[in-house]
Tab-separated table of C-alpha atoms and ligand atoms in Angstrom:
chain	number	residue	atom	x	y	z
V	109	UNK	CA	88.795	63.727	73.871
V	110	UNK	CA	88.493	67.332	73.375
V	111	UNK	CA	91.311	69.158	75.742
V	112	UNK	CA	90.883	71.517	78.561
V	113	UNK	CA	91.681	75.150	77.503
V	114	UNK	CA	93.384	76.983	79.997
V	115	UNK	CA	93.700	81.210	79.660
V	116	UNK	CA	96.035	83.399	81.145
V	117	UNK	CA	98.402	86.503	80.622
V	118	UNK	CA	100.194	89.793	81.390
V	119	UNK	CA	100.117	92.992	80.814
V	120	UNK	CA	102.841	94.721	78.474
V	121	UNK	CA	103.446	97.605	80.999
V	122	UNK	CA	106.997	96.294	80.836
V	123	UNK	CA	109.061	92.913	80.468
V	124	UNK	CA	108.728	90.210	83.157
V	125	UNK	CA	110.417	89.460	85.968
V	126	UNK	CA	111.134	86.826	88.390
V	127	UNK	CA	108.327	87.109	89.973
V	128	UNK	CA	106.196	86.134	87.228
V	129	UNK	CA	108.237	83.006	85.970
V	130	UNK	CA	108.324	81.347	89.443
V	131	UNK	CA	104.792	82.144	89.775
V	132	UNK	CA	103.542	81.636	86.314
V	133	UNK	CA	105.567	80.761	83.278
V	134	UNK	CA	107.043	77.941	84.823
V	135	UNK	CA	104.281	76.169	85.478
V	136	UNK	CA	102.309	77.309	82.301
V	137	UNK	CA	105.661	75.651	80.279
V	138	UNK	CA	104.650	72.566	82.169
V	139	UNK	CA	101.133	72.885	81.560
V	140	UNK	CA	101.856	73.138	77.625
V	141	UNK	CA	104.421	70.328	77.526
V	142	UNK	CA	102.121	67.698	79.602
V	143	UNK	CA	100.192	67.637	76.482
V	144	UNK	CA	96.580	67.355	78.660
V	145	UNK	CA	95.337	70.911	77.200
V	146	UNK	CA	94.720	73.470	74.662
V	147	UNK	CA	96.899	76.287	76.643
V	148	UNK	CA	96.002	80.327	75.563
V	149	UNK	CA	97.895	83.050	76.928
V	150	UNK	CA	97.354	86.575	76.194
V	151	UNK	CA	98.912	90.096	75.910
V	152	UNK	CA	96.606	91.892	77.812
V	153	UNK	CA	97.389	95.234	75.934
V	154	UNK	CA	93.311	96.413	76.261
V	155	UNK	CA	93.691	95.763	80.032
V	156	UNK	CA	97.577	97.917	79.838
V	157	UNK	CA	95.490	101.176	78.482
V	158	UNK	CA	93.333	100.945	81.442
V	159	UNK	CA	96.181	102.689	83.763
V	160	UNK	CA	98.683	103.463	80.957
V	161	UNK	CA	96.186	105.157	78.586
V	162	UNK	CA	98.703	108.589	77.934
V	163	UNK	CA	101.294	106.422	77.973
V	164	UNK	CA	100.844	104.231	74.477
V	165	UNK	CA	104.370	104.012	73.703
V	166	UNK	CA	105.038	102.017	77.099
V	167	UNK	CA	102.541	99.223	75.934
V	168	UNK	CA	103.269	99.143	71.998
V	169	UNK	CA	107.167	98.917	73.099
V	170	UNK	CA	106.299	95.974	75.876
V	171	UNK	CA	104.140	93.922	73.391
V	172	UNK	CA	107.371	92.393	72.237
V	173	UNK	CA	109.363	92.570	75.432
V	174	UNK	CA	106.539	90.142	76.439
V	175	UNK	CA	106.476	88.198	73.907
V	176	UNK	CA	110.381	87.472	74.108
V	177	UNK	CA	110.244	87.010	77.545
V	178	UNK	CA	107.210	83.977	76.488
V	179	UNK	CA	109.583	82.467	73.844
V	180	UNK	CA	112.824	82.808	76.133
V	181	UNK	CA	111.015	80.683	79.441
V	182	UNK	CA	109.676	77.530	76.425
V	183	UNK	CA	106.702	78.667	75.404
V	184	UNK	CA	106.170	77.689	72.179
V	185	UNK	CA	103.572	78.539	69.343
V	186	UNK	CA	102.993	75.302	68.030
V	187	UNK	CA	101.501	74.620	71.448
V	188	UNK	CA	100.421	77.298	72.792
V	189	UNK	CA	98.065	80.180	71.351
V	190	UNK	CA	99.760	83.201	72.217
V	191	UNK	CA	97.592	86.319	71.036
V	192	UNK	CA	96.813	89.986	71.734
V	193	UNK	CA	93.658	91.060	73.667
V	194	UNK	CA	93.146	94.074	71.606
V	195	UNK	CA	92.785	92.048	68.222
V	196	UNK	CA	89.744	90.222	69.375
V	197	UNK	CA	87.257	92.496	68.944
V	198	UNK	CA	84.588	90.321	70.189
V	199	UNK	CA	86.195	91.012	73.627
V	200	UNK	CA	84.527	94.532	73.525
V	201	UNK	CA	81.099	93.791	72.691
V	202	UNK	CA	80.980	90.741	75.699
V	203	UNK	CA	82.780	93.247	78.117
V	204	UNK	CA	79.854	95.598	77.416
V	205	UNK	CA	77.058	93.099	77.783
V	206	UNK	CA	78.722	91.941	81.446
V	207	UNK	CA	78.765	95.401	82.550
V	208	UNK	CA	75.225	95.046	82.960
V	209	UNK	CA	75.321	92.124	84.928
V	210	UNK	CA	77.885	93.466	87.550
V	211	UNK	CA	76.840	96.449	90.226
V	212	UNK	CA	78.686	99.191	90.618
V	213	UNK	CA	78.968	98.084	94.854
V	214	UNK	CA	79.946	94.463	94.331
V	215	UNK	CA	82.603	96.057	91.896
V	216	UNK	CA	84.168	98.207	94.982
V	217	UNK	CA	84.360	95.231	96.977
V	218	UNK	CA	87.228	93.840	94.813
V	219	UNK	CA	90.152	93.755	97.451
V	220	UNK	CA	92.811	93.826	94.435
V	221	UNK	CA	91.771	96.763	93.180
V	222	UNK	CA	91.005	98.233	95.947
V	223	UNK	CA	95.088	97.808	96.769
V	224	UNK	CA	96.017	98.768	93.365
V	225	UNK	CA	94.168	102.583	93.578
V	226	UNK	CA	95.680	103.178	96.302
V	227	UNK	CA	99.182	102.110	95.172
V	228	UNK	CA	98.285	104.011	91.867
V	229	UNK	CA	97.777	107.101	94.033
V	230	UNK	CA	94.570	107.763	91.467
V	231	UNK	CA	92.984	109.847	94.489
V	232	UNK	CA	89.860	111.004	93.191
V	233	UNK	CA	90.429	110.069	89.503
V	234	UNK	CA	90.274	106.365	89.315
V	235	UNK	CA	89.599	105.625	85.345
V	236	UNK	CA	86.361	103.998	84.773
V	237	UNK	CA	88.121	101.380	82.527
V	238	UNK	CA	90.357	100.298	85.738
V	239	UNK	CA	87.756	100.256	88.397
V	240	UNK	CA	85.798	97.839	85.905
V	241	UNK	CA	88.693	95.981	84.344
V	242	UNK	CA	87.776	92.545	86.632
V	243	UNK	CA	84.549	92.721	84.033
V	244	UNK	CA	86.714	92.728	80.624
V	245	UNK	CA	88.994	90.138	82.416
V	246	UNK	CA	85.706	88.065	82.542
V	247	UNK	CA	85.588	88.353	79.084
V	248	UNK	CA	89.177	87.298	78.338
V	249	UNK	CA	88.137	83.802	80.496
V	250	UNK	CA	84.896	83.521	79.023
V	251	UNK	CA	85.042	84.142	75.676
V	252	UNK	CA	87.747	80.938	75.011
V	253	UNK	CA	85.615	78.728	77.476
V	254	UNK	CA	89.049	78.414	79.622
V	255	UNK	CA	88.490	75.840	82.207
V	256	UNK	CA	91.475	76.263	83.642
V	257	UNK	CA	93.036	79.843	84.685
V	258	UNK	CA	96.758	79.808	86.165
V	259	UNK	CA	97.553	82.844	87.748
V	260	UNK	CA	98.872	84.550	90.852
V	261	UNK	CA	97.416	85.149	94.012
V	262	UNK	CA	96.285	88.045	93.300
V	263	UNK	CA	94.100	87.285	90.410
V	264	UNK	CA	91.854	84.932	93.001
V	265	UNK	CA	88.914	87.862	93.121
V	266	UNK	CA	88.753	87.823	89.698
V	267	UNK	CA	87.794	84.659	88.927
V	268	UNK	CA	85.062	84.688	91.446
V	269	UNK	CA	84.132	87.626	89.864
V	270	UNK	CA	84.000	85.560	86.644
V	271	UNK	CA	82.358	82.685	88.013
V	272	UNK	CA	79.605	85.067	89.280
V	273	UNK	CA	79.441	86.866	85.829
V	274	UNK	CA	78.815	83.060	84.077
V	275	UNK	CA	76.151	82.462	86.544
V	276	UNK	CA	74.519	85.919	86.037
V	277	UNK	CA	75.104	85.657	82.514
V	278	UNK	CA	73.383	81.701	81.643
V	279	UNK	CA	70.596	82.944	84.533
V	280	UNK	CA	69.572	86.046	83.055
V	281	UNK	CA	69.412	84.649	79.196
V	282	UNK	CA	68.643	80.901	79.992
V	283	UNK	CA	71.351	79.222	78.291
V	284	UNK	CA	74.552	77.357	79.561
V	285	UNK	CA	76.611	78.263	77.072
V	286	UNK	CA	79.640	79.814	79.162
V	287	UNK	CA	81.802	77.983	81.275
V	288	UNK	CA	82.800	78.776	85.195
V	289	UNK	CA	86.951	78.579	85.254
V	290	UNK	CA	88.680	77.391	88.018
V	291	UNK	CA	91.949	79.473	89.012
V	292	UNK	CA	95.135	77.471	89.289
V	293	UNK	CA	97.251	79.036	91.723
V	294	UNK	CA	100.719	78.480	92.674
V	295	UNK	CA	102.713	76.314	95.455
V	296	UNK	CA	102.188	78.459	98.654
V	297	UNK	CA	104.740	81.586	98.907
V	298	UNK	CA	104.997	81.361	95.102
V	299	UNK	CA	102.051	83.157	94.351
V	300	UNK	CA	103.155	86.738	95.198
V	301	UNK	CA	106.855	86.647	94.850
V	302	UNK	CA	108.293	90.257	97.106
V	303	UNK	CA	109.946	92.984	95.524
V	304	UNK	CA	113.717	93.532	96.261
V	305	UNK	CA	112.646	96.118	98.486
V	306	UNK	CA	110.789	94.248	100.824
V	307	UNK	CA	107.517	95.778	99.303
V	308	UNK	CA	105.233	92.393	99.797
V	309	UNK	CA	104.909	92.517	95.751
V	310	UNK	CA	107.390	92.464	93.245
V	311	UNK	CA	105.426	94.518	90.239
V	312	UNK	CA	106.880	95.726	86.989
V	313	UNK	CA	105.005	99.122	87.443
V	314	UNK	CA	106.807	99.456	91.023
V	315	UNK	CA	110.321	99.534	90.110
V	316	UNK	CA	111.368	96.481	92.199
V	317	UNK	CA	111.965	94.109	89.832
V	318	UNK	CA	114.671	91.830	88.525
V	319	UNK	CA	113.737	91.341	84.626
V	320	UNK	CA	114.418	87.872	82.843
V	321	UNK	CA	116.341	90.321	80.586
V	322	UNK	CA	118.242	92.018	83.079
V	323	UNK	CA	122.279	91.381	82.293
V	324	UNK	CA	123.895	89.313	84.810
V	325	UNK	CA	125.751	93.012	86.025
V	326	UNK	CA	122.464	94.718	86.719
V	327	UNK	CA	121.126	91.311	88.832
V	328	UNK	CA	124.172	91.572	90.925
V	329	UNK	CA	123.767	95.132	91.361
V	330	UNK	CA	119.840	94.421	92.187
V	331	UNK	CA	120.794	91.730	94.794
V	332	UNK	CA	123.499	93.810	96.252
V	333	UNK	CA	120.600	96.342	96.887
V	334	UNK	CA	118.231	94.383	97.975
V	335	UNK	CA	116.462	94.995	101.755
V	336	UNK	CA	117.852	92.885	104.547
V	337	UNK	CA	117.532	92.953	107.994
V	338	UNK	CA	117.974	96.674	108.783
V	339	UNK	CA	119.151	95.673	112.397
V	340	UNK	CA	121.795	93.502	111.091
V	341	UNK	CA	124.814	96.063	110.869
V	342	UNK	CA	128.003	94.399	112.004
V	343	UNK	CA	128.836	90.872	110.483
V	344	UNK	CA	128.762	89.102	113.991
V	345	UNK	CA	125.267	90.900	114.636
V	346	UNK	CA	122.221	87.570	115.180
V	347	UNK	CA	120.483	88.364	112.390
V	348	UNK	CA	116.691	87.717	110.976
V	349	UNK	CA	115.765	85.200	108.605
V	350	UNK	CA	112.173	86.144	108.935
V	351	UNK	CA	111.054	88.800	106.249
V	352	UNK	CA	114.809	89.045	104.772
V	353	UNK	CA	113.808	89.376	100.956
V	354	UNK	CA	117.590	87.686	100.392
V	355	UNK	CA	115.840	84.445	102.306
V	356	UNK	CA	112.644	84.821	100.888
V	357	UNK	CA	114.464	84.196	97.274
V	358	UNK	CA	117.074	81.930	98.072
V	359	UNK	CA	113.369	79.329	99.545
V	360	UNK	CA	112.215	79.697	96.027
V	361	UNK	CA	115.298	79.828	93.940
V	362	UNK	CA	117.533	76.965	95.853
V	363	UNK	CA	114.935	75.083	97.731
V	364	UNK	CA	115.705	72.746	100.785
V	365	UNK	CA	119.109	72.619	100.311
V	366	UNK	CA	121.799	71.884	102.895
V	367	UNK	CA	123.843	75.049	101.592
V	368	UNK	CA	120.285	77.593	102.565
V	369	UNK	CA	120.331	75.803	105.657
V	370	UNK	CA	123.531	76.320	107.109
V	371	UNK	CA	123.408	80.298	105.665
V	372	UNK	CA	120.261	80.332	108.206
V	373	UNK	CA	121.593	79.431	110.696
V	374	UNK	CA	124.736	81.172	110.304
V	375	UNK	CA	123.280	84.422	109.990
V	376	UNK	CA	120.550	84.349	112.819
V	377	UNK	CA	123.726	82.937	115.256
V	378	UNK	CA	125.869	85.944	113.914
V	379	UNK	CA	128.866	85.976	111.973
V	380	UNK	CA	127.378	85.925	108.167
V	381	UNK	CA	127.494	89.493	106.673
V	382	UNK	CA	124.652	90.230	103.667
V	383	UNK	CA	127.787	90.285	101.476
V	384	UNK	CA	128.457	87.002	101.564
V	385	UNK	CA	125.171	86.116	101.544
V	386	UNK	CA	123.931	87.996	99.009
V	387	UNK	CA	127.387	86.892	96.398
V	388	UNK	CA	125.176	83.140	97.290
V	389	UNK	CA	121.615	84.690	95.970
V	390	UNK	CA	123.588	85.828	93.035
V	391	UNK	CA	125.345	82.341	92.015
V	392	UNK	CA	122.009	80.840	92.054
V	393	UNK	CA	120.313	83.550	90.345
V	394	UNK	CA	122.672	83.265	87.751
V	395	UNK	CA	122.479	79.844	86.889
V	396	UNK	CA	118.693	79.622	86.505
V	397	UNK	CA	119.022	83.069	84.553
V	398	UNK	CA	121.439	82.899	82.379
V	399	UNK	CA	120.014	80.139	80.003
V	400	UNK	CA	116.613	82.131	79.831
V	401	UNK	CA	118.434	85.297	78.562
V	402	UNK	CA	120.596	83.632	75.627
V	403	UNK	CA	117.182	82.588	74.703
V	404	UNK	CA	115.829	85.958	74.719
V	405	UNK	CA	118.815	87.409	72.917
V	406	UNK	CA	118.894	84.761	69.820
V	407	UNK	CA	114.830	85.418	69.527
V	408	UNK	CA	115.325	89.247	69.685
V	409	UNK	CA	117.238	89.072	66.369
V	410	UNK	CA	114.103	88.709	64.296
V	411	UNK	CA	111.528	90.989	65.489
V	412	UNK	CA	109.515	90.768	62.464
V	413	UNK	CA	108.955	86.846	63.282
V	414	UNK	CA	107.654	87.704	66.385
V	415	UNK	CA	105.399	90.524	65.420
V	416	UNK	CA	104.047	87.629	62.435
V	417	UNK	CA	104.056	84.926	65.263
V	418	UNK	CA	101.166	87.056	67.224
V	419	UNK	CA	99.376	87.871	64.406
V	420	UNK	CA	98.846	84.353	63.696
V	421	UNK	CA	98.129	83.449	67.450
V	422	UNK	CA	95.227	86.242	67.495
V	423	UNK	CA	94.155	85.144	64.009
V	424	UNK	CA	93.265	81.847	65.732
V	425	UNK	CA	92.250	82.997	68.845
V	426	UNK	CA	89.769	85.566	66.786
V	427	UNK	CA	87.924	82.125	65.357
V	428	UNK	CA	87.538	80.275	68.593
V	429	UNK	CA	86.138	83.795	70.262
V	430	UNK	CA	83.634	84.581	66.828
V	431	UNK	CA	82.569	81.143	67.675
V	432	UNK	CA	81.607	81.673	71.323
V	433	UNK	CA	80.168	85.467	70.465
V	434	UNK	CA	77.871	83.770	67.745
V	435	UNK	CA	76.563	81.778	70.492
V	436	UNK	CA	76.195	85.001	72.759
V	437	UNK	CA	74.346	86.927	70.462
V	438	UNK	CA	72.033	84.183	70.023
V	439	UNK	CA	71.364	83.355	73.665
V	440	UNK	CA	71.259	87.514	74.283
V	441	UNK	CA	69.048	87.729	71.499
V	442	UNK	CA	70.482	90.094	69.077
V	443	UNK	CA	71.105	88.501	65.907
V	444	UNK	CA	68.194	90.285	64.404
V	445	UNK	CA	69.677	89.441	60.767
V	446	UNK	CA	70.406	85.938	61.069
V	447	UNK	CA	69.756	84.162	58.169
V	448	UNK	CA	69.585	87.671	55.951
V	449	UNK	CA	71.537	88.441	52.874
K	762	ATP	P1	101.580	95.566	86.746
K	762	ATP	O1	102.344	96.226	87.840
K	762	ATP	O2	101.608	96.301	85.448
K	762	ATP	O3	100.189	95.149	87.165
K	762	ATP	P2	102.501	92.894	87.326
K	762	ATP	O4	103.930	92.729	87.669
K	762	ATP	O5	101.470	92.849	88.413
K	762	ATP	O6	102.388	94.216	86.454
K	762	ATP	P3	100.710	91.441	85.577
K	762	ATP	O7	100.900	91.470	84.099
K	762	ATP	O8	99.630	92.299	86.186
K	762	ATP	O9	102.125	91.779	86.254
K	762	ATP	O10	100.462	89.943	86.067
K	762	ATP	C1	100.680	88.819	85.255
K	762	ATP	C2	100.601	87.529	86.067
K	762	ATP	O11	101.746	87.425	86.917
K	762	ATP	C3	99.384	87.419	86.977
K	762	ATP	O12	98.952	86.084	86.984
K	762	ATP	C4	99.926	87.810	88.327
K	762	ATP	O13	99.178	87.234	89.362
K	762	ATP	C5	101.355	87.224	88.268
K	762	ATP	N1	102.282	87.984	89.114
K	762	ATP	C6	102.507	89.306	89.051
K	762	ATP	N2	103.401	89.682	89.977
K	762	ATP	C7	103.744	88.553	90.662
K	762	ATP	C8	104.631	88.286	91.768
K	762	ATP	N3	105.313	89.252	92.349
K	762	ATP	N4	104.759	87.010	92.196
K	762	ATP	C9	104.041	86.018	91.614
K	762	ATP	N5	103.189	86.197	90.584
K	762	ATP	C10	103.038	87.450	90.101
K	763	MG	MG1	99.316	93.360	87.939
């Protein structure tokens, strides 16, 4: 039995964050390891340039920052195809053929990007390339015949923006030859882990991140920051559980336990100060942290392997795409030379 691909990625606009591995490399690790599919995850470098495009540097420099922060979590080549969007060239030409298929309106109705231009503060200026990036992310799916798409909550609009490109696509050239994915999302409230500043998204292009690289210093230093209950002042203060980012991570880091439960209930009665609690947040932090980044800093010796260890990934991800293009090009009906020398 052939295996269920499944696609997804990030964007090297910096290294990952915690954010990202409850809400995505976790459960891609145990995607790989069940054995059940053919797993693909991507750099999304092409989709980087589409707000980073004066900013090069930024995305050649994260290309391995992401790539560590794949090898660090268990992802591991021998399972997993783990490529670079901008080496599959066939990516281009099947971006350019969906742009036909897509309006301009139904495009604007896209309530992620709608968020992230106004976050962006593009104003008036809103690069073509990011306004149509759902289209090329179409592509990405498409192209590999991914079944399967794990991703965060945000990403839901996009795959019904892909599922409506397939149908538009096998409609308007006859064929069935591309695949509607499913999205896999997350366990509720893991989906769009908060920033440490309360802002309801933690984002590396916000600045509200804790890193998988970060040093076990700079996490304590983030947690010590982070945003609280701003009426909480004096330890013996009731307090709010509610919307306290501290909370928020200690539910997703230390789950159900007896030791979260008493904390609660401590600090809405009164009598907890965010020191305390927050010294807590850091303990567990640490412990699901620190393995991750020994990882990282034993991988980050060899750079060269890495760089050679996505080269191979997108020379085998180029072959599965050709394959699916060939088929494209057929169905679209421009492989005038087929068959000539
Ligand atoms: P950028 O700010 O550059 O867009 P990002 O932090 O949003 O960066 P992406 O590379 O765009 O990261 O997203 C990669 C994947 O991680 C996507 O599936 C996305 O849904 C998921 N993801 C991103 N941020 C979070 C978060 N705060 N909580 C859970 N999942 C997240
Ligand atoms: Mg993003």
């Amino acid at each position: 039995m052939t295996k269920e691909i499944y696609l997804t990625g990030d964007r090297p606009t910096g290294k990952l964050h915690i954010g990202h591995y409850v809400g995505s490399l976790k459960n891609r690790v145990v995607m790989q390891n069940s054995g059940d599919y053919d797993p693909f995850v991507m750099i999304a470098d092409t989709q980087a340039f589409t707000d980073n495009a004066r900013d090069p540097k930024k995305i050649r420099d994260s290309l391995t920052e992401v790539a560590l922060d794949y090898l660090a979590v268990g992802l591991d080549p021998k399972k997993t195809t783990i490529f670079v969007q901008s080496q599959i060239k066939g990516l281009f030409e099947l971006t350019s053929y969906y742009m036909n298929l897509v309006t301009v309106a139904r495009l604007q109705r896209n309530p992620t990007v709608k968020a992230e231009i106004q976050q962006k503060s593009f104003g008036e200026s809103i690069p073509a390339g990011f306004f149509t990036y759902p289209v090329s992310q179409a592509a990405d799916i498409t192209i590999f015949r991914a079944k399967k798409v794990p991703v965060g909550d945000d990403q839901e609009p996009m795959i019904e923006q892909t599922r409506e490109l397939v149908r538009s696509f096998n409609n308007a050239y006859h064929t069935d030859i591309l695949v509607e994915p499913e999205g896999v999302f997350p366990e509720k409230g893991l989906g769009r882990i908060p920033g440490i500043d309360g802002d309801a998204k933690m984002s590396k292009s916000l600045g509200n991140a804790i890193y998988l690289s970060d040093d076990a210093d700079t996490v304590a230093a983030k947690v010590k920051q982070m945003y609280t209950d701003p009426k909480h002042v004096a330890v013996d203060d009731p307090g709010h559980v509610e919307g306290n980012v501290v909370f928020t991570y200690l539910d997703i880091f230390d789950p159900d336990t007896k030791q979260v439960a008493d904390l609660k209930a401590q600090y809405t009665h009164g009598g907890l100060g965010d020191m305390k609690l927050k010294k807590y947040l850091i303990e567990v932090l640490e412990s699901e942290l620190k393995p991750i980044r020994e990882r990282r800093m034993a991988f980050a010796q060899d750079i060269p392997a890495i760089l050679q260890m996505l080269k191979d990934g997108s020379d085998h991800a180029n072959k599965i795409a050709e394959a699916t293009m060939k088929e494209v090009r057929q169905a679209i009906g421009v492989n005038y030379f087929a068959g000539l020398k």
